[in-house]
């Protein structure tokens, strides 16, 4: 009963009022923002919180006894406290605040590598990983003499689970996989991936950069070892990211960087490290972003991820159907389970050219390889045009996209 | 014609287009019409890699003049490449090296030369000038 009432209250036009940037024009046209996979726009609640931080709270965290430092520290820790139920972590200290997904992955690759990787060990990733979930593992493999294995995908952009199964062995130490593909929109069966990895004794890192803002995630139900995501892709500020790690791993791994905040006691003979999560948070963090991320979490929870997912899925299906009506248009990534992303190509037309024309029409999409060059190579294409959807997008946005692509096709072919 | 005379002529041509559509249609047409480079030069050796579109550039030195040919896999980039070649090709190295390419700004296409565009065009212009500077130094 209550749920239905909430659902009925969802009105995208009200949501849009929270995002001031959506009223601006680009090249004389109303902005149609469909590059949400790169970063989302920010609601007034987050923007106001940033101004509030600098007008009322600014001071360093975890350091001073003075009043402002207390306020800033408390506000910063509120974010961690809100993140815990948001992903259903067992403990607040399992949540490490970083710069972003990229830093979170580098942290795990480096520290897990130092503690647990030996020559001949294997790490499994997939063909559809973002460069930030490829390169850190390549680096650590080179350092430790470990071997990187890559799970192939089928033409639709789905993981070859049989191949994955056959790759797992007692040499497998880590499986690092994206939850949702930023280039294809594929939603991977992470629960199954995690269970299979655990059965082989491997840990799993899930890159949730494109999942956290679209679907509810429960790290305990998934039993995932590490989960990483970025604040700026979930309506929050840039410069703040999240690393969830199971306590047992975070305790067993060495620190990432040395500096202030991460120590308990420093003498020149020996330094003892601070407890979790501060052990991994050396130096002054991005305080403003850390504090204001809490408002983005509130925002998402107020609407509800179920509702967000439903709205975005309707738009995704509508966009897919309309795009396929355009002659010579091919969608790259046709997995059964998809979220929020539609990538496509016009036959005989370079994606860059489509992006230029769409930009002239005020439609913001991403063109290129989307930091997934091995995936583009897999399809033998230079890149795609990618429209990625957020909670504030409308059917009118999709109509503008379609009109733009039709215009581009007429001009470019 | 000098480099600047060609630029001025292009600025004049473009002044007849009253909206972006017409301008881009012209550039796209240029891109479609121009067989810019001999296929044997469309190899990695001549490739200037933008992050998004590729540009191939070949330079020849004949009778004290530099002849450029170039190409791109994206049609708008190719049209713009064609404009650059039209302006800079066939001139003496010192003229190319010292040229100021103001036309691209004047015709309202400056955004395509920004480093963040990653279309390879800016790198191409740099490469053309470097080539001319190198020839100049040798002379
Ligand atoms: C799947 C995926 N992983 C990782 C990243 C990197 O995130 P960030 O640049 O915020 O560190 C992105 C962002 O584009 C992404 O889409």
mmCIF file of C-alpha atoms in Angstrom, chain A residues 29 350 352-353 356-357 359-361 367-369 382 407 411-413, chain B residues 20-21 24-25 28 32 51-52 73-77 111-112 117 119:
data_model
loop_
_atom_site.group_PDB
_atom_site.id
_atom_site.type_symbol
_atom_site.label_atom_id
_atom_site.label_comp_id
_atom_site.label_asym_id
_atom_site.label_seq_id
_atom_site.Cartn_x
_atom_site.Cartn_y
_atom_site.Cartn_z
ATOM 1 C CA UNK A 29 19.414 24.008 -27.761
ATOM 2 C CA UNK A 350 32.395 6.840 -37.624
ATOM 3 C CA UNK A 352 32.990 10.500 -33.687
ATOM 4 C CA UNK A 353 31.025 12.115 -36.522
ATOM 5 C CA UNK A 356 29.810 15.947 -33.292
ATOM 6 C CA UNK A 357 26.384 16.319 -34.908
ATOM 7 C CA UNK A 359 26.585 17.886 -29.775
ATOM 8 C CA UNK A 360 25.493 20.573 -32.220
ATOM 9 C CA UNK A 361 21.934 19.576 -31.389
ATOM 10 C CA UNK A 367 31.695 8.502 -28.381
ATOM 11 C CA UNK A 368 34.865 6.482 -28.598
ATOM 12 C CA UNK A 369 36.168 3.367 -26.935
ATOM 13 C CA UNK A 382 36.871 1.809 -33.336
ATOM 14 C CA UNK A 407 19.709 13.888 -38.679
ATOM 15 C CA UNK A 411 24.048 14.211 -43.167
ATOM 16 C CA UNK A 412 26.815 11.673 -42.895
ATOM 17 C CA UNK A 413 25.736 8.964 -45.295
ATOM 18 C CA UNK B 20 25.969 25.229 -38.483
ATOM 19 C CA UNK B 21 24.107 22.663 -40.557
ATOM 20 C CA UNK B 24 28.945 20.945 -41.509
ATOM 21 C CA UNK B 25 27.279 19.697 -44.640
ATOM 22 C CA UNK B 28 31.198 16.514 -44.755
ATOM 23 C CA UNK B 32 33.445 12.579 -48.953
ATOM 24 C CA UNK B 51 41.893 9.019 -29.079
ATOM 25 C CA UNK B 52 38.735 8.926 -31.210
ATOM 26 C CA UNK B 73 38.656 7.605 -40.745
ATOM 27 C CA UNK B 74 36.011 10.070 -39.498
ATOM 28 C CA UNK B 75 34.366 12.123 -42.210
ATOM 29 C CA UNK B 76 34.124 15.437 -40.340
ATOM 30 C CA UNK B 77 37.740 15.141 -39.303
ATOM 31 C CA UNK B 111 36.494 23.587 -31.041
ATOM 32 C CA UNK B 112 37.784 20.905 -33.407
ATOM 33 C CA UNK B 117 38.725 16.783 -28.900
ATOM 34 C CA UNK B 119 40.413 13.791 -33.070
#
